mmCIF file of C-alpha atoms and ligand atoms in Angstrom:
data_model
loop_
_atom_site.group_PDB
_atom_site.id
_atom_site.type_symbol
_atom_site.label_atom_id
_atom_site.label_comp_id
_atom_site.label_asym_id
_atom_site.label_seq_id
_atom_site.Cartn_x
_atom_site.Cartn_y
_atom_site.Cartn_z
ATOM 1 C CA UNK V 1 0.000 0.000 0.000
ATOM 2 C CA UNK V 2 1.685 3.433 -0.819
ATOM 3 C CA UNK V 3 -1.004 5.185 1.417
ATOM 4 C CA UNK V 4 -1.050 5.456 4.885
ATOM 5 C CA UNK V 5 -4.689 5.708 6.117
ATOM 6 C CA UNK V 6 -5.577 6.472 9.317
ATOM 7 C CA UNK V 7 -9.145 5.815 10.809
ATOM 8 C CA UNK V 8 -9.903 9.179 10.955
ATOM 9 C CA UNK V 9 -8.912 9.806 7.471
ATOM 10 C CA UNK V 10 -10.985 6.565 6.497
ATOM 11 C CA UNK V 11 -13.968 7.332 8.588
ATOM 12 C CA UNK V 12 -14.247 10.837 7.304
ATOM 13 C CA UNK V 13 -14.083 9.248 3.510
ATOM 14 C CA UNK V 14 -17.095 7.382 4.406
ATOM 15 C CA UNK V 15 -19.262 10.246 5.330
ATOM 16 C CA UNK V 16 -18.407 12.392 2.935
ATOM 17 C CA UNK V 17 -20.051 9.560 0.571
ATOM 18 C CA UNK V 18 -23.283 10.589 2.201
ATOM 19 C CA UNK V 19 -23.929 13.871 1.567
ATOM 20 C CA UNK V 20 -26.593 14.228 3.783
ATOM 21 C CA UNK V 21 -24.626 12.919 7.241
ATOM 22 C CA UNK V 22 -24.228 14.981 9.738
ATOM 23 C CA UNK V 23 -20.597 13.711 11.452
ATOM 24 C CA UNK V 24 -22.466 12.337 14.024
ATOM 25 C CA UNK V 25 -22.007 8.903 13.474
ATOM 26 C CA UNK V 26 -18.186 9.526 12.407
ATOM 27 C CA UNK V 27 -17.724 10.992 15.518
ATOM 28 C CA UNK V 28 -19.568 8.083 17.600
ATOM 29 C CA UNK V 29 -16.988 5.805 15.458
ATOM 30 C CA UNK V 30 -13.708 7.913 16.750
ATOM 31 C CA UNK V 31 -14.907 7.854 20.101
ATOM 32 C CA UNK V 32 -14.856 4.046 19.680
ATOM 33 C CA UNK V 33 -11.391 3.726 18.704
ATOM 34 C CA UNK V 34 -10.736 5.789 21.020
ATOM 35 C CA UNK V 35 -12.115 3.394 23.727
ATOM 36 C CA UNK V 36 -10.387 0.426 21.601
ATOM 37 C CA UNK V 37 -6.889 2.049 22.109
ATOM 38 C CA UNK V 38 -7.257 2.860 25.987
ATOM 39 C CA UNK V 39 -8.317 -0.821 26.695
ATOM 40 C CA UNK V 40 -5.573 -1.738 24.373
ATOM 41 C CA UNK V 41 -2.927 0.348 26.620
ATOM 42 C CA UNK V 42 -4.597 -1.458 30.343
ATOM 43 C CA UNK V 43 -4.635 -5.257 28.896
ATOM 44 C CA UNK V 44 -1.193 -4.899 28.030
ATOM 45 C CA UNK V 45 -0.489 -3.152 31.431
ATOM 46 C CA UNK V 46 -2.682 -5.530 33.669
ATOM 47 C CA UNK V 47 0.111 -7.882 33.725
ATOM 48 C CA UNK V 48 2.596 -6.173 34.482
ATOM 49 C CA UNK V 49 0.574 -4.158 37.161
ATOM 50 C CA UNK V 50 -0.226 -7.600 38.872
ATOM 51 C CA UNK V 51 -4.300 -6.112 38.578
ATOM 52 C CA UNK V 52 -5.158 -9.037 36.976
ATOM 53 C CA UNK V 53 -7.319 -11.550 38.386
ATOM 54 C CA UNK V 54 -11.276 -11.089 39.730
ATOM 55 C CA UNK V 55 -13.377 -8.344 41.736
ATOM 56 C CA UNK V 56 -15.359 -11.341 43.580
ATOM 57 C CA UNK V 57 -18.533 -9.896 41.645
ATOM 58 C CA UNK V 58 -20.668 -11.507 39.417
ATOM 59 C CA UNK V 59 -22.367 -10.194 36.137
ATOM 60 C CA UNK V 60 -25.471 -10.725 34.722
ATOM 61 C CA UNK V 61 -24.835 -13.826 33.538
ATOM 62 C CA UNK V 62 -23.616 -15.084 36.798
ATOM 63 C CA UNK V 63 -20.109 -14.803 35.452
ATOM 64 C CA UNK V 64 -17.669 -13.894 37.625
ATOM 65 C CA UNK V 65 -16.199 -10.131 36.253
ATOM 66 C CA UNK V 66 -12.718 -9.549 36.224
ATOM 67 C CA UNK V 67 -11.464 -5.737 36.452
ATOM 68 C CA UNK V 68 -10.372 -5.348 33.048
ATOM 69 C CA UNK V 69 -14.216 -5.870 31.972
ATOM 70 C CA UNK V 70 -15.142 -3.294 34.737
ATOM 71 C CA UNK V 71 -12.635 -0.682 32.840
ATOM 72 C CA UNK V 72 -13.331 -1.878 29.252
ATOM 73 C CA UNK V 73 -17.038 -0.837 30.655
ATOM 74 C CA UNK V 74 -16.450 2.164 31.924
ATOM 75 C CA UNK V 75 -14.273 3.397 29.422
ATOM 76 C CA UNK V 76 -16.729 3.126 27.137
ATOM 77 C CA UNK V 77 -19.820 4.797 28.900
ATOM 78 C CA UNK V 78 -17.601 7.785 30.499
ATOM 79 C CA UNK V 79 -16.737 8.240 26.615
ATOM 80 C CA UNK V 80 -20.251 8.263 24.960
ATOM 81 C CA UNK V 81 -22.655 9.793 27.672
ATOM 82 C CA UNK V 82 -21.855 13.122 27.488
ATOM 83 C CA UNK V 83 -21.448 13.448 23.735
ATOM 84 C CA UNK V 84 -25.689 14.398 23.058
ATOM 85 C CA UNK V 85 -25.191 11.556 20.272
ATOM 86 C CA UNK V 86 -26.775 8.124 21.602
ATOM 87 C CA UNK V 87 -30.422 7.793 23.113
ATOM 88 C CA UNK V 88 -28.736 4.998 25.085
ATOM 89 C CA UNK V 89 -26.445 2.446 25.453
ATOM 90 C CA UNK V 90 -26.503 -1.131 26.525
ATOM 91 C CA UNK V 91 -23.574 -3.533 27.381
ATOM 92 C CA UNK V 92 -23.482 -7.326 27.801
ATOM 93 C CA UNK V 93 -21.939 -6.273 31.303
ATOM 94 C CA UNK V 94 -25.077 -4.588 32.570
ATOM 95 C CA UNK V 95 -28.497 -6.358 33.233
ATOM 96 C CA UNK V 96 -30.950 -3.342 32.089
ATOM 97 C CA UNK V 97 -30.175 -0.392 29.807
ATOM 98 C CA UNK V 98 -27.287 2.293 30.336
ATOM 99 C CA UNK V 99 -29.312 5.445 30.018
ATOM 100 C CA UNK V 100 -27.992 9.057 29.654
ATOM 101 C CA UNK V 101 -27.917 11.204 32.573
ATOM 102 C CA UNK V 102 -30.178 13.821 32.851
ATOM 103 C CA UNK V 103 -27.592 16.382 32.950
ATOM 104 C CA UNK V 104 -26.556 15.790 29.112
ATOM 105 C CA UNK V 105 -28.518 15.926 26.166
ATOM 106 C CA UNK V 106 -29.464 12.616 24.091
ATOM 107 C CA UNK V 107 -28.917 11.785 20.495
ATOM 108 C CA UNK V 108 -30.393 10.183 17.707
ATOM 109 C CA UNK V 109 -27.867 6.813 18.098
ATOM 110 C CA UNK V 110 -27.763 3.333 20.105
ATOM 111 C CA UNK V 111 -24.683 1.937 20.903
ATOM 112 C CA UNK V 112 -24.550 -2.127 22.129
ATOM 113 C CA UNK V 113 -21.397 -3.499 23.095
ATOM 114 C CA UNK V 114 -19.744 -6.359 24.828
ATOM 115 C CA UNK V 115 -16.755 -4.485 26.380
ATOM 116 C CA UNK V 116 -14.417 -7.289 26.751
ATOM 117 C CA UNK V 117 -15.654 -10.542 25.378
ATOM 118 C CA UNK V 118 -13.586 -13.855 25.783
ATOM 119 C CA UNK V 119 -12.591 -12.414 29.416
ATOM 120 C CA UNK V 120 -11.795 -15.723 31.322
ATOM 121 C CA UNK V 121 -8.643 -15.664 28.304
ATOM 122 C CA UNK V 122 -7.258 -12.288 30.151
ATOM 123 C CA UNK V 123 -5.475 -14.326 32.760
ATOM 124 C CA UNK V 124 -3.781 -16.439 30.170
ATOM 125 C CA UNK V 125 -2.620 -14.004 28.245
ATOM 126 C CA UNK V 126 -4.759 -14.472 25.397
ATOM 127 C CA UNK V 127 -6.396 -12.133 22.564
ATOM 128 C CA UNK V 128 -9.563 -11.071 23.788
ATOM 129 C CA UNK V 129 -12.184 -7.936 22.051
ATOM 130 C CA UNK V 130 -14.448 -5.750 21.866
ATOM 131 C CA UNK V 131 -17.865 -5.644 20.369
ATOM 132 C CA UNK V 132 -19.988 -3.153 19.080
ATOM 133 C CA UNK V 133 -23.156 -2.260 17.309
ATOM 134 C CA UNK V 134 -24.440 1.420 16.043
ATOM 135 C CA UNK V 135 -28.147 1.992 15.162
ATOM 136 C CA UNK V 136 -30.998 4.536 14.929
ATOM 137 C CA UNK V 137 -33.253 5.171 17.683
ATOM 138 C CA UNK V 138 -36.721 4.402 17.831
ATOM 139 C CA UNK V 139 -38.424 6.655 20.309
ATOM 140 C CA UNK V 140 -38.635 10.389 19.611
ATOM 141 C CA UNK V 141 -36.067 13.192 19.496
ATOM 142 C CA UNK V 142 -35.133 14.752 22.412
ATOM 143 C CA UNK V 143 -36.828 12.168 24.791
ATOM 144 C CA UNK V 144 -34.667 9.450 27.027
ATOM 145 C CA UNK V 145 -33.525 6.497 25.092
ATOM 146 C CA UNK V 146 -35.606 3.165 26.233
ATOM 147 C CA UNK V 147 -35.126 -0.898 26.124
ATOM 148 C CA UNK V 148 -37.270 -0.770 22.751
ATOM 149 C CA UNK V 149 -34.152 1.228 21.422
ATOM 150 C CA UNK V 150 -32.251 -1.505 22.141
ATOM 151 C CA UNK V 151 -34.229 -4.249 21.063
ATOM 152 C CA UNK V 152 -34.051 -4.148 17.606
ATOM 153 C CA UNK V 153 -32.996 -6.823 14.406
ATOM 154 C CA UNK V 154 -29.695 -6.750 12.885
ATOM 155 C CA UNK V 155 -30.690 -5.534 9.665
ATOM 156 C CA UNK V 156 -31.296 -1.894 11.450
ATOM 157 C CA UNK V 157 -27.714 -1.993 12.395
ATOM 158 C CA UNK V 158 -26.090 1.284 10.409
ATOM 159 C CA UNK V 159 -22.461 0.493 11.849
ATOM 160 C CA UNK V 160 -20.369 -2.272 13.532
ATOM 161 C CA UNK V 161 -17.301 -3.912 14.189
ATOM 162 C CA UNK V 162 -14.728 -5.295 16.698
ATOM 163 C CA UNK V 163 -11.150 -4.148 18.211
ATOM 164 C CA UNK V 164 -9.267 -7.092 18.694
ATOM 165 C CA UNK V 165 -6.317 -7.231 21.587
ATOM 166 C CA UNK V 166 -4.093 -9.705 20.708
ATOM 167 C CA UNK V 167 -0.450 -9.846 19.304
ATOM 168 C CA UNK V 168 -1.516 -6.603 17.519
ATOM 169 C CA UNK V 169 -4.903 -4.332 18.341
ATOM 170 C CA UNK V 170 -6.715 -4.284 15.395
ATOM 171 C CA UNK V 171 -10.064 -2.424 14.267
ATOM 172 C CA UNK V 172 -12.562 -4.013 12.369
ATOM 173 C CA UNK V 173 -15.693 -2.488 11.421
ATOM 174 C CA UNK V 174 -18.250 -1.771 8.874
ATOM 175 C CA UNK V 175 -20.726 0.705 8.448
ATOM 176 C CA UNK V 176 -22.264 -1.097 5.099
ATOM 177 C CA UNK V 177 -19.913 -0.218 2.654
ATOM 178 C CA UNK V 178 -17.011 -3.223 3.106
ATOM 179 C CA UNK V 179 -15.379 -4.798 5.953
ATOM 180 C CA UNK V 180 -12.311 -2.563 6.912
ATOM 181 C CA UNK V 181 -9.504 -3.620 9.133
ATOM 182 C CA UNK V 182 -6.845 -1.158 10.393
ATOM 183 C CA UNK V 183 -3.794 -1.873 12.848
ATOM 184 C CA UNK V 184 -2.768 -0.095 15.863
ATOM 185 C CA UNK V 185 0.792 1.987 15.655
ATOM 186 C CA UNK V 186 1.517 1.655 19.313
ATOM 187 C CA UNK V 187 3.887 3.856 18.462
ATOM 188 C CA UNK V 188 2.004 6.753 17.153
ATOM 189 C CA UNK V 189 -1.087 5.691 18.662
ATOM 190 C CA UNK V 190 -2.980 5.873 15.515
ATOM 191 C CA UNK V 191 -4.853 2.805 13.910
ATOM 192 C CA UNK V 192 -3.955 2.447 10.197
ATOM 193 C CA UNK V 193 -5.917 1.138 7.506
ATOM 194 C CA UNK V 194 -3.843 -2.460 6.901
ATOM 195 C CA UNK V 195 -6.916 -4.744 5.164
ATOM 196 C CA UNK V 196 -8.699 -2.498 3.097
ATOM 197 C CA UNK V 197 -12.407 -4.475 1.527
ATOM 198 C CA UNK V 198 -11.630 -7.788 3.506
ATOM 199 C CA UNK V 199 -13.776 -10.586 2.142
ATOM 200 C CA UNK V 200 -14.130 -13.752 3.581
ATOM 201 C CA UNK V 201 -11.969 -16.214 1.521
ATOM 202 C CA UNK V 202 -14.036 -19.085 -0.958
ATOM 203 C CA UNK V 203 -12.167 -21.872 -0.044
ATOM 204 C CA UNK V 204 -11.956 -22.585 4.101
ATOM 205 C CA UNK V 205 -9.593 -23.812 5.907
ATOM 206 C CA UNK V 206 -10.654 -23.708 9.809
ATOM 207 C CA UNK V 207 -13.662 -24.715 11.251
ATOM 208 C CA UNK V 208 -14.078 -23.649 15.326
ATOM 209 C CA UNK V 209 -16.284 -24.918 17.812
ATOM 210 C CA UNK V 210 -16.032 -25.737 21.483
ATOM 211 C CA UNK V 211 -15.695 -30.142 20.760
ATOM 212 C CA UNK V 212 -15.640 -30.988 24.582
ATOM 213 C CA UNK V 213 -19.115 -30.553 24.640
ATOM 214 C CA UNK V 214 -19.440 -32.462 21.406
ATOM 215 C CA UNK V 215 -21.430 -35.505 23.495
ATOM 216 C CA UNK V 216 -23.785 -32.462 24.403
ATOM 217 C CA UNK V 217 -24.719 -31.401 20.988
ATOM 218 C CA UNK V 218 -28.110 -32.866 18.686
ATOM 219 C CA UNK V 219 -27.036 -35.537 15.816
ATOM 220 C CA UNK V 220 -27.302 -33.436 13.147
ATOM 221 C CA UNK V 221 -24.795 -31.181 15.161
ATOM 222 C CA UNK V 222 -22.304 -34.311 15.260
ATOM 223 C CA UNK V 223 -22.970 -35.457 11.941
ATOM 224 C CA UNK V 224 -22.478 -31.966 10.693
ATOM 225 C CA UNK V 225 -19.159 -31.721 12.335
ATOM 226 C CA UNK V 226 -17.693 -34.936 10.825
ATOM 227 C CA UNK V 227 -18.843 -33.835 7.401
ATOM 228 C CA UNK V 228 -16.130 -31.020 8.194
ATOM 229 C CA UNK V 229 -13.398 -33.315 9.458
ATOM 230 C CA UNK V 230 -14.177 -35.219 6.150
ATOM 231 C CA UNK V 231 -13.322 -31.728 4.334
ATOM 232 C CA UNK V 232 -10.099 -31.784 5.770
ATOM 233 C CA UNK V 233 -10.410 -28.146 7.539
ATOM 234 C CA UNK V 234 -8.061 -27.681 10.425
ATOM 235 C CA UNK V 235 -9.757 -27.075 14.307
ATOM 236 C CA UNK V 236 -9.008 -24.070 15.644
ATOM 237 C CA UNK V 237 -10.558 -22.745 18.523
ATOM 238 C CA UNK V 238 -9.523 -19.723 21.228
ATOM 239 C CA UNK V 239 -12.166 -19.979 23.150
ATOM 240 C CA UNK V 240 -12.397 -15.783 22.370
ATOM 241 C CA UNK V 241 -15.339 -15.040 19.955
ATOM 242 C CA UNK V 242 -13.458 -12.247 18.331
ATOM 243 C CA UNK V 243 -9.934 -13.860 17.926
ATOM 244 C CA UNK V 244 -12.058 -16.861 16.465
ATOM 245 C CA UNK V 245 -14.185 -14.913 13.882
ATOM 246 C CA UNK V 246 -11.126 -12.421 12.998
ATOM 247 C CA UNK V 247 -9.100 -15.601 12.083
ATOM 248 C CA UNK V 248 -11.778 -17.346 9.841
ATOM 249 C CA UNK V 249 -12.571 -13.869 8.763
ATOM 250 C CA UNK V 250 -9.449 -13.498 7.105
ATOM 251 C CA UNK V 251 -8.498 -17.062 6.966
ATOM 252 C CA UNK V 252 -11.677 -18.806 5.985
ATOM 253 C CA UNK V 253 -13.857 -21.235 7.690
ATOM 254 C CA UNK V 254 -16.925 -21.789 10.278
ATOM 255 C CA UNK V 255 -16.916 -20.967 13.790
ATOM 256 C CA UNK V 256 -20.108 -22.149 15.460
ATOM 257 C CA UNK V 257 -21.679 -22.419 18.888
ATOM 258 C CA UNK V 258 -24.803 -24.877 19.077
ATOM 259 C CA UNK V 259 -27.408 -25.034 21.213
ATOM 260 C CA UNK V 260 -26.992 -27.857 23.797
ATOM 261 C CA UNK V 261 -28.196 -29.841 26.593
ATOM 262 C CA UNK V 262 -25.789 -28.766 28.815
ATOM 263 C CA UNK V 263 -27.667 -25.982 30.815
ATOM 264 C CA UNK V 264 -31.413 -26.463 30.957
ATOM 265 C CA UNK V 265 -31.341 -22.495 31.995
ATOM 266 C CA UNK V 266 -29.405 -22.286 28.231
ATOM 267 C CA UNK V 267 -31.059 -23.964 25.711
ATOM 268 C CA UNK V 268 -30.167 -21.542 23.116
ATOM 269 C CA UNK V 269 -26.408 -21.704 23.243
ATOM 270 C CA UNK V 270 -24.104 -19.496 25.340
ATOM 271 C CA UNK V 271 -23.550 -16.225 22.739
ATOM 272 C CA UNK V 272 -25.709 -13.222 22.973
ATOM 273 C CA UNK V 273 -27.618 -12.547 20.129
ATOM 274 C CA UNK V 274 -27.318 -8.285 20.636
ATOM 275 C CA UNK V 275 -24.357 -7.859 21.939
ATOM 276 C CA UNK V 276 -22.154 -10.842 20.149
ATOM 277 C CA UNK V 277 -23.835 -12.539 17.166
ATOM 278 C CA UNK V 278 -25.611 -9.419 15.465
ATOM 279 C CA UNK V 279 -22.718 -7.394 15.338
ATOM 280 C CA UNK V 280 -20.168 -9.833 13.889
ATOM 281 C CA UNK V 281 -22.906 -11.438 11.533
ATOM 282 C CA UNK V 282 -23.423 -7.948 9.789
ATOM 283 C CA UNK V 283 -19.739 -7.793 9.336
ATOM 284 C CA UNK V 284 -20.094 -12.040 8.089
ATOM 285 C CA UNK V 285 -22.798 -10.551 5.478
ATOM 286 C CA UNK V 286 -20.644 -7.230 4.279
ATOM 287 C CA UNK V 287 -17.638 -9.618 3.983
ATOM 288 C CA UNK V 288 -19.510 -11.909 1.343
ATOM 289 C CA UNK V 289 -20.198 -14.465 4.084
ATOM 290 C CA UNK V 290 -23.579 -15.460 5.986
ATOM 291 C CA UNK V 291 -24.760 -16.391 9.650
ATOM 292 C CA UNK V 292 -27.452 -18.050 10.810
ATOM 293 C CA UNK V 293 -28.920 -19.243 13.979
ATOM 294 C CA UNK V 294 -28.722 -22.830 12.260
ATOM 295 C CA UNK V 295 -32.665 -22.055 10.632
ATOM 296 C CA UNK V 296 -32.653 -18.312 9.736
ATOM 297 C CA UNK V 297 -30.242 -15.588 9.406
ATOM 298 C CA UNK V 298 -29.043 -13.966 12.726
ATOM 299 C CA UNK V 299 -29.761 -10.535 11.699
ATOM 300 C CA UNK V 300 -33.744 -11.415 10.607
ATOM 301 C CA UNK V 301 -33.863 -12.634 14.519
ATOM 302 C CA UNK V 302 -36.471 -9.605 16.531
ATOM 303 C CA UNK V 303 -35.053 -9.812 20.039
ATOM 304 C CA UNK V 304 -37.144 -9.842 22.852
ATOM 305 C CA UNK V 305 -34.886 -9.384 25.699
ATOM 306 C CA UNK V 306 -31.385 -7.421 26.048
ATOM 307 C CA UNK V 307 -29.262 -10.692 27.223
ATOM 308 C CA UNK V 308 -30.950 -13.163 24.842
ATOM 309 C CA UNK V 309 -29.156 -16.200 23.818
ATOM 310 C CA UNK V 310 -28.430 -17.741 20.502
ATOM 311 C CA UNK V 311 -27.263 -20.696 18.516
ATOM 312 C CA UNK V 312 -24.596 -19.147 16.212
ATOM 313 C CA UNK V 313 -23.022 -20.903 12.948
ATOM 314 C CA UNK V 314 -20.835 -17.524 10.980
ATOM 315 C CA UNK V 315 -18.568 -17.891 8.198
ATOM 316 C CA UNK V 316 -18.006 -18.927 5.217
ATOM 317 C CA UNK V 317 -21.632 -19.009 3.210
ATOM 318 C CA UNK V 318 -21.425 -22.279 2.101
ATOM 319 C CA UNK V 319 -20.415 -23.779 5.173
ATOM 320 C CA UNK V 320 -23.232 -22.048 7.278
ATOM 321 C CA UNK V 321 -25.545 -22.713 4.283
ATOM 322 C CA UNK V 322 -24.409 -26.692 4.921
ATOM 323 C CA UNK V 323 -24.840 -26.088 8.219
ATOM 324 C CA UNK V 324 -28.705 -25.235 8.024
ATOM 325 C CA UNK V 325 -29.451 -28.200 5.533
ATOM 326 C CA UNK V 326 -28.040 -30.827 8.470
ATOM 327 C CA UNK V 327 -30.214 -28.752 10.724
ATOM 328 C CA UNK V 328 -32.930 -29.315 8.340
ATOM 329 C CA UNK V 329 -32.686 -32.863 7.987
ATOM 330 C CA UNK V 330 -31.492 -32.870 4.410
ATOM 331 C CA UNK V 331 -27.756 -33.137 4.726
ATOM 332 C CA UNK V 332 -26.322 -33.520 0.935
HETATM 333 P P1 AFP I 401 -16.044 -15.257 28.468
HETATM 334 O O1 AFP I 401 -16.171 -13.752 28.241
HETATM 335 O O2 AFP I 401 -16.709 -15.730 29.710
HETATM 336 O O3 AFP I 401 -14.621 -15.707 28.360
HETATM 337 O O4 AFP I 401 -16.874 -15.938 27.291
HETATM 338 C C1 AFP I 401 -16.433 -15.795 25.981
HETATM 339 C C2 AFP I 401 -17.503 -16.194 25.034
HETATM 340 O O5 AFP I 401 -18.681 -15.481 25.262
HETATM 341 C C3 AFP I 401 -17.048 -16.050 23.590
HETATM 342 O O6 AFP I 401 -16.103 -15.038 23.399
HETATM 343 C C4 AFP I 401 -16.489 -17.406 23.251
HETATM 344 O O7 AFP I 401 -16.624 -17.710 21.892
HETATM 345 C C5 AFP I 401 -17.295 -18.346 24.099
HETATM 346 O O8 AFP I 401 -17.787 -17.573 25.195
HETATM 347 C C6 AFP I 401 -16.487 -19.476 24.619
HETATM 348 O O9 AFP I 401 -17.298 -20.320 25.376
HETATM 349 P P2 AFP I 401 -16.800 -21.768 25.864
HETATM 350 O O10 AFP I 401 -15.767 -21.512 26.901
HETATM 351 O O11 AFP I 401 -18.029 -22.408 26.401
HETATM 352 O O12 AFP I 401 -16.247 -22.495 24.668
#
């Protein structure tokens, strides 16, 4: 590349393709990175400052939290309430809504995220991310964002993407027009565009799923996993939602997370549809790939609550599309 392209620089391209934005949703984008580079500069640092390691709380999920999540959290919240651009906010950290103090003004955006997903890997030293979701607000102007805000399909989704923290920070994110990924200059502290229009490649080589629970899973499940093994695609699986999507997003392949019988509490699978699955599938779909919730696609999916689960199969289209027909009951 004989360009160097900044975020900013690339961000600002995009809206000036729509003459009719206002900045606002650039600016909701910066403050994103923004959040991306901070967390970036206290995962490396938790080590080293002997922080790691839990609060004794539990989440929502009746996780135990560990403090980076608490910061990741934070981070992003102090960043975003005060801007008068988002209605609301919600995070996979937080049981109800994140609304905007009274003392600032509220905006026509939503912002979902999942401040630091795969964060049982922090302790091991292993990549873990950041999710996030942009869309339009459904109750009026001017007024307090509310859950309905939130609760919306991914096909209303105007912007997402993911930082990953791993051997480098990356950026990935969408707002409809191609999958962009840019790279973190740690030592200019600027992320630069490094894989401009990614596209998921045709032929796969990883599948990724969690196989100690394989004894959990339905038949078609099983039977749909040796059919892979009979492709000859390699396992590979982090355990880290992002780390395992970037990898087949760039590398090629499934990564999937079935319902099973594990958890009567969970029959739908451990992922959250708002705050994991929508955002990544929209990036799956602008990269030329598909995701599906084994029987429809993830972003046709209305949610009903803020922490619902979902079955998730994302990748490679043909491979989710194989996916569905074993599903089905007519396996090829
Ligand atoms: P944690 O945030 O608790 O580490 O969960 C990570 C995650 O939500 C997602 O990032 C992984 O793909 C998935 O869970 C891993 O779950 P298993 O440990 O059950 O394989």
């Amino acid at each position: 590349m004989d360009r160097v392209i900044t975020i900013e620089r690339h961000i600002l391209r995009q809206q000036q393709m729509h003459p009719e934005a206002t900045g606002t949703l650039t600016s909701i984008l910066y403050d994103i990175a923004l959040a991306g580079k901070m967390i970036a500069r206290e995962t490396t640092r938790a080590a080293l400052e002997e922080i790691l390691g839990l609060t004794g709380r539990f989440n929502v999920q009746g996780e135990e939290v560990a403090k980076l999540d608490d910061y990741a959290n934070a981070a992003i919240v102090r960043l975003n309430q005060f801007t008068g651009r988002l209605a609301v906010m919600g995070s996979e950290e937080i049981g109800d809504i994140i609304p905007i103090p009274d003392e600032y003004p509220t905006g026509r955006y939503v912002l979902l995220f999942d401040p630091l997903d795969g964060s049982s890997n922090i302790d091991y030293s292993v990549s873990i991310g950041t999710i996030f979701s942009i869309l339009r607000r459904k109750s009026p102007d001017g007024t307090r964002g509310t859950v309905e805000d939130c609760l919306q399909s991914g096909r209303n989704i105007v912007a997402a993407g993911y930082v990953l923290y791993g051997p480098s920070t990356m950026m990935v994110y969408s707002s409809g027009n191609g999958v962009q990924g840019f790279t973190l200059d740690q030592t200019v502290g600027e992320f630069l565009l490094t894989h401009p229009d990614i596209t998921i490649p045709a032929k796969p080589k990883f599948y990724s799923v969690n196989q100690g629970y394989e004894r959990h899973w339905s038949r078609e499940i099983q039977e749909f996993t040796n059919c892979l093994q009979a492709k000859n695609l390699s396992l590979r699986y982090i355990g880290s939602l992002v780390a395992d999507f970037h990898r087949n997003l760039l590398g090629g392949g499934i990564f999937y997370y079935p319902a099973d019988t594990r958890d009567p509490k969970l029959p739908h699978g451990k992922l959250r549809l708002l705050y994991e699955a929508s955002p990544l599938s929209f990036l799956a779909e602008h990269a030329g790939g598909k995701a599906s919730d084994g029987r429809q696609p993830i972003l046709d999916i209305e949610p009903e609550k803020l922490h619902q689960r979902t079955p998730l199969f994302i990748g490679n289209k043909e491979l989710v599309e194989l996916a569905e027909a074993y599903i089905r009951g007519d396996k090829p």
